[in-house]
Amino acid sequence: MPRRVTIISLLWAFLSPLGAGDLGPPIGSPFPERGVKSTLGPKGALVLVDPAAGPASSEIQQNQEAIRKLGLGIAAIPSKIHPGWYVLDARGVIVSKYFDDSARYTPAAILVHQFGWTPAEPAVEVEGKQLDAKANASDATVAPGERVALTLDVDLFPNMHVYAPGVEGGYISIDWKLQDSPTATVHPAVFPHSTKLYLKAIGETVPAYRGHFRLTRDITIPPENQLRPALDGSGRFTVPGSLRYQACDDRVCYIPQELHITWTFQYRAPAAK
């Protein structure tokens, strides 16, 4: 039976003197607070360090079921450093760190990046001529200053391929367009490793994707005064984007396509300080 997710509040003296620019112990080192070991699940744990770890319990609770199903524990520790997250393995060793000087990663965004998690909310499905795409976000409800993850799960039709970034020779690579706007500060897209595809018709080997693959990228939710004018009557707002690609089969490349995709979020007012 999976270990129950528990939330603890500890004083971590090792980190208390550190400034916001110091990210603490390095990846590959044991987490210095022994008390965190009691929260480790079969796959490890997420550890939040925050000057006010208590209020973080609400965001932790929102993702408690997903965290438990992934075999993880979770801990929140008061500290004077800039808020951020550590990911630990089952032995309590740091395997990743998620710190941003201008934003705060949500637990769900870390689950997407670190564990390939798919949120329970229904995805937005977009149909193309040679592929289908499903758009989702780590968090459906967001607050100013949060850094959340967007995903695009792409399924190419049989015998189709698209070119990966870095392709040469005039081929058109797949491109996820997303612009900074009043509703989002955009971070670079993350593309998966491509495969080397030999094209017999032209005698060339190119980086390409076939079948299913996932694209991810983060956005940071802007300050409240910037975001509020973009809200509709229900407190929702949208982040528009597009997916441009040229699909090919073993014999021919088709006309480039552009799919327009929109992510919709529910606004949550920042917690009172």
PDB file of N, CA and C in Angstrom, residues 77-121:
ATOM      1  N   ILE A  77       9.142  23.078   4.567  1.00  0.00           N
ATOM      2  CA  ILE A  77      10.114  23.474   5.582  1.00  0.00           C
ATOM      3  C   ILE A  77      10.319  24.982   5.578  1.00  0.00           C
ATOM      4  N   PRO A  78      10.098  25.676   6.705  1.00  0.00           N
ATOM      5  CA  PRO A  78      10.368  27.114   6.774  1.00  0.00           C
ATOM      6  C   PRO A  78      11.854  27.393   6.585  1.00  0.00           C
ATOM      7  N   SER A  79      12.161  28.410   5.797  1.00  0.00           N
ATOM      8  CA  SER A  79      13.546  28.775   5.550  1.00  0.00           C
ATOM      9  C   SER A  79      13.600  30.209   5.061  1.00  0.00           C
ATOM     10  N   LYS A  80      14.752  30.840   5.221  1.00  0.00           N
ATOM     11  CA  LYS A  80      14.905  32.224   4.786  1.00  0.00           C
ATOM     12  C   LYS A  80      15.328  32.346   3.327  1.00  0.00           C
ATOM     13  N   ILE A  81      15.517  31.243   2.640  1.00  0.00           N
ATOM     14  CA  ILE A  81      15.896  31.325   1.236  1.00  0.00           C
ATOM     15  C   ILE A  81      14.675  31.564   0.364  1.00  0.00           C
ATOM     16  N   HIS A  82      14.921  31.902  -0.886  1.00  0.00           N
ATOM     17  CA  HIS A  82      13.833  32.096  -1.844  1.00  0.00           C
ATOM     18  C   HIS A  82      13.047  30.799  -1.981  1.00  0.00           C
ATOM     19  N   PRO A  83      11.705  30.860  -2.077  1.00  0.00           N
ATOM     20  CA  PRO A  83      10.913  29.634  -2.183  1.00  0.00           C
ATOM     21  C   PRO A  83      11.330  28.764  -3.363  1.00  0.00           C
ATOM     22  N   GLY A  84      11.348  27.477  -3.136  1.00  0.00           N
ATOM     23  CA  GLY A  84      11.693  26.540  -4.196  1.00  0.00           C
ATOM     24  C   GLY A  84      11.476  25.113  -3.736  1.00  0.00           C
ATOM     25  N   TRP A  85      11.719  24.191  -4.650  1.00  0.00           N
ATOM     26  CA  TRP A  85      11.448  22.779  -4.396  1.00  0.00           C
ATOM     27  C   TRP A  85      12.683  21.924  -4.637  1.00  0.00           C
ATOM     28  N   TYR A  86      12.824  20.879  -3.818  1.00  0.00           N
ATOM     29  CA  TYR A  86      13.796  19.817  -4.045  1.00  0.00           C
ATOM     30  C   TYR A  86      13.035  18.528  -4.334  1.00  0.00           C
ATOM     31  N   VAL A  87      13.558  17.736  -5.254  1.00  0.00           N
ATOM     32  CA  VAL A  87      13.021  16.406  -5.516  1.00  0.00           C
ATOM     33  C   VAL A  87      14.031  15.396  -4.992  1.00  0.00           C
ATOM     34  N   LEU A  88      13.579  14.503  -4.124  1.00  0.00           N
ATOM     35  CA  LEU A  88      14.451  13.498  -3.513  1.00  0.00           C
ATOM     36  C   LEU A  88      14.106  12.123  -4.043  1.00  0.00           C
ATOM     37  N   ASP A  89      15.105  11.246  -4.089  1.00  0.00           N
ATOM     38  CA  ASP A  89      14.813   9.849  -4.420  1.00  0.00           C
ATOM     39  C   ASP A  89      14.436   9.101  -3.147  1.00  0.00           C
ATOM     40  N   ALA A  90      14.237   7.811  -3.257  1.00  0.00           N
ATOM     41  CA  ALA A  90      13.756   7.026  -2.113  1.00  0.00           C
ATOM     42  C   ALA A  90      14.766   6.959  -0.976  1.00  0.00           C
ATOM     43  N   ARG A  91      16.031   7.312  -1.254  1.00  0.00           N
ATOM     44  CA  ARG A  91      17.064   7.319  -0.208  1.00  0.00           C
ATOM     45  C   ARG A  91      17.249   8.688   0.425  1.00  0.00           C
ATOM     46  N   GLY A  92      16.507   9.679  -0.067  1.00  0.00           N
ATOM     47  CA  GLY A  92      16.653  11.029   0.462  1.00  0.00           C
ATOM     48  C   GLY A  92      17.746  11.829  -0.210  1.00  0.00           C
ATOM     49  N   VAL A  93      18.194  11.394  -1.388  1.00  0.00           N
ATOM     50  CA  VAL A  93      19.224  12.101  -2.145  1.00  0.00           C
ATOM     51  C   VAL A  93      18.551  13.069  -3.120  1.00  0.00           C
ATOM     52  N   ILE A  94      19.103  14.268  -3.243  1.00  0.00           N
ATOM     53  CA  ILE A  94      18.544  15.293  -4.130  1.00  0.00           C
ATOM     54  C   ILE A  94      18.803  14.915  -5.587  1.00  0.00           C
ATOM     55  N   VAL A  95      17.728  14.809  -6.374  1.00  0.00           N
ATOM     56  CA  VAL A  95      17.875  14.472  -7.789  1.00  0.00           C
ATOM     57  C   VAL A  95      17.546  15.661  -8.702  1.00  0.00           C
ATOM     58  N   SER A  96      16.780  16.632  -8.213  1.00  0.00           N
ATOM     59  CA  SER A  96      16.455  17.821  -8.999  1.00  0.00           C
ATOM     60  C   SER A  96      16.119  18.968  -8.053  1.00  0.00           C
ATOM     61  N   LYS A  97      16.265  20.194  -8.585  1.00  0.00           N
ATOM     62  CA  LYS A  97      15.889  21.394  -7.836  1.00  0.00           C
ATOM     63  C   LYS A  97      15.090  22.311  -8.754  1.00  0.00           C
ATOM     64  N   TYR A  98      14.056  22.916  -8.198  1.00  0.00           N
ATOM     65  CA  TYR A  98      13.205  23.815  -8.962  1.00  0.00           C
ATOM     66  C   TYR A  98      13.118  25.159  -8.242  1.00  0.00           C
ATOM     67  N   PHE A  99      13.991  26.084  -8.640  1.00  0.00           N
ATOM     68  CA  PHE A  99      14.028  27.420  -8.069  1.00  0.00           C
ATOM     69  C   PHE A  99      13.929  28.436  -9.203  1.00  0.00           C
ATOM     70  N   ASP A 100      13.207  29.509  -8.970  1.00  0.00           N
ATOM     71  CA  ASP A 100      13.084  30.591  -9.941  1.00  0.00           C
ATOM     72  C   ASP A 100      13.041  31.883  -9.144  1.00  0.00           C
ATOM     73  N   ASP A 101      13.955  32.808  -9.436  1.00  0.00           N
ATOM     74  CA  ASP A 101      14.041  34.043  -8.668  1.00  0.00           C
ATOM     75  C   ASP A 101      12.805  34.928  -8.805  1.00  0.00           C
ATOM     76  N   SER A 102      12.041  34.739  -9.873  1.00  0.00           N
ATOM     77  CA  SER A 102      10.908  35.628 -10.110  1.00  0.00           C
ATOM     78  C   SER A 102       9.557  34.926 -10.058  1.00  0.00           C
ATOM     79  N   ALA A 103       9.549  33.635  -9.775  1.00  0.00           N
ATOM     80  CA  ALA A 103       8.277  32.898  -9.771  1.00  0.00           C
ATOM     81  C   ALA A 103       8.383  31.718  -8.823  1.00  0.00           C
ATOM     82  N   ARG A 104       7.278  31.017  -8.686  1.00  0.00           N
ATOM     83  CA  ARG A 104       7.216  29.864  -7.807  1.00  0.00           C
ATOM     84  C   ARG A 104       6.596  28.681  -8.554  1.00  0.00           C
ATOM     85  N   TYR A 105       7.375  27.613  -8.709  1.00  0.00           N
ATOM     86  CA  TYR A 105       6.854  26.414  -9.351  1.00  0.00           C
ATOM     87  C   TYR A 105       5.702  25.848  -8.534  1.00  0.00           C
ATOM     88  N   THR A 106       4.663  25.393  -9.215  1.00  0.00           N
ATOM     89  CA  THR A 106       3.603  24.670  -8.527  1.00  0.00           C
ATOM     90  C   THR A 106       4.023  23.208  -8.392  1.00  0.00           C
ATOM     91  N   PRO A 107       3.525  22.491  -7.376  1.00  0.00           N
ATOM     92  CA  PRO A 107       3.842  21.061  -7.263  1.00  0.00           C
ATOM     93  C   PRO A 107       3.445  20.285  -8.513  1.00  0.00           C
ATOM     94  N   ALA A 108       2.299  20.657  -9.110  1.00  0.00           N
ATOM     95  CA  ALA A 108       1.836  19.945 -10.296  1.00  0.00           C
ATOM     96  C   ALA A 108       2.788  20.136 -11.469  1.00  0.00           C
ATOM     97  N   ALA A 109       3.383  21.333 -11.606  1.00  0.00           N
ATOM     98  CA  ALA A 109       4.349  21.563 -12.678  1.00  0.00           C
ATOM     99  C   ALA A 109       5.562  20.659 -12.512  1.00  0.00           C
ATOM    100  N   ILE A 110       5.983  20.454 -11.281  1.00  0.00           N
ATOM    101  CA  ILE A 110       7.117  19.570 -11.026  1.00  0.00           C
ATOM    102  C   ILE A 110       6.767  18.132 -11.368  1.00  0.00           C
ATOM    103  N   LEU A 111       5.533  17.717 -11.066  1.00  0.00           N
ATOM    104  CA  LEU A 111       5.104  16.360 -11.417  1.00  0.00           C
ATOM    105  C   LEU A 111       5.146  16.152 -12.929  1.00  0.00           C
ATOM    106  N   VAL A 112       4.772  17.177 -13.687  1.00  0.00           N
ATOM    107  CA  VAL A 112       4.825  17.081 -15.149  1.00  0.00           C
ATOM    108  C   VAL A 112       6.265  16.941 -15.617  1.00  0.00           C
ATOM    109  N   HIS A 113       7.136  17.815 -15.143  1.00  0.00           N
ATOM    110  CA  HIS A 113       8.525  17.818 -15.607  1.00  0.00           C
ATOM    111  C   HIS A 113       9.299  16.597 -15.139  1.00  0.00           C
ATOM    112  N   GLN A 114       9.119  16.246 -13.899  1.00  0.00           N
ATOM    113  CA  GLN A 114       9.971  15.216 -13.301  1.00  0.00           C
ATOM    114  C   GLN A 114       9.456  13.798 -13.532  1.00  0.00           C
ATOM    115  N   PHE A 115       8.140  13.650 -13.615  1.00  0.00           N
ATOM    116  CA  PHE A 115       7.565  12.296 -13.655  1.00  0.00           C
ATOM    117  C   PHE A 115       6.660  12.056 -14.859  1.00  0.00           C
ATOM    118  N   GLY A 116       6.571  13.032 -15.777  1.00  0.00           N
ATOM    119  CA  GLY A 116       5.735  12.845 -16.953  1.00  0.00           C
ATOM    120  C   GLY A 116       4.263  12.717 -16.641  1.00  0.00           C
ATOM    121  N   TRP A 117       3.847  13.329 -15.543  1.00  0.00           N
ATOM    122  CA  TRP A 117       2.468  13.231 -15.063  1.00  0.00           C
ATOM    123  C   TRP A 117       1.495  13.892 -16.034  1.00  0.00           C
ATOM    124  N   THR A 118       0.294  13.342 -16.143  1.00  0.00           N
ATOM    125  CA  THR A 118      -0.772  13.927 -16.945  1.00  0.00           C
ATOM    126  C   THR A 118      -1.907  14.344 -16.027  1.00  0.00           C
ATOM    127  N   PRO A 119      -2.273  15.616 -16.001  1.00  0.00           N
ATOM    128  CA  PRO A 119      -3.346  16.078 -15.119  1.00  0.00           C
ATOM    129  C   PRO A 119      -4.667  15.377 -15.404  1.00  0.00           C
ATOM    130  N   ALA A 120      -5.526  15.340 -14.387  1.00  0.00           N
ATOM    131  CA  ALA A 120      -6.811  14.661 -14.524  1.00  0.00           C
ATOM    132  C   ALA A 120      -7.815  15.472 -15.339  1.00  0.00           C
ATOM    133  N   GLU A 121      -7.616  16.804 -15.414  1.00  0.00           N
ATOM    134  CA  GLU A 121      -8.565  17.641 -16.154  1.00  0.00           C
ATOM    135  C   GLU A 121      -8.577  17.242 -17.631  1.00  0.00           C
TER     136      GLU A 121
END
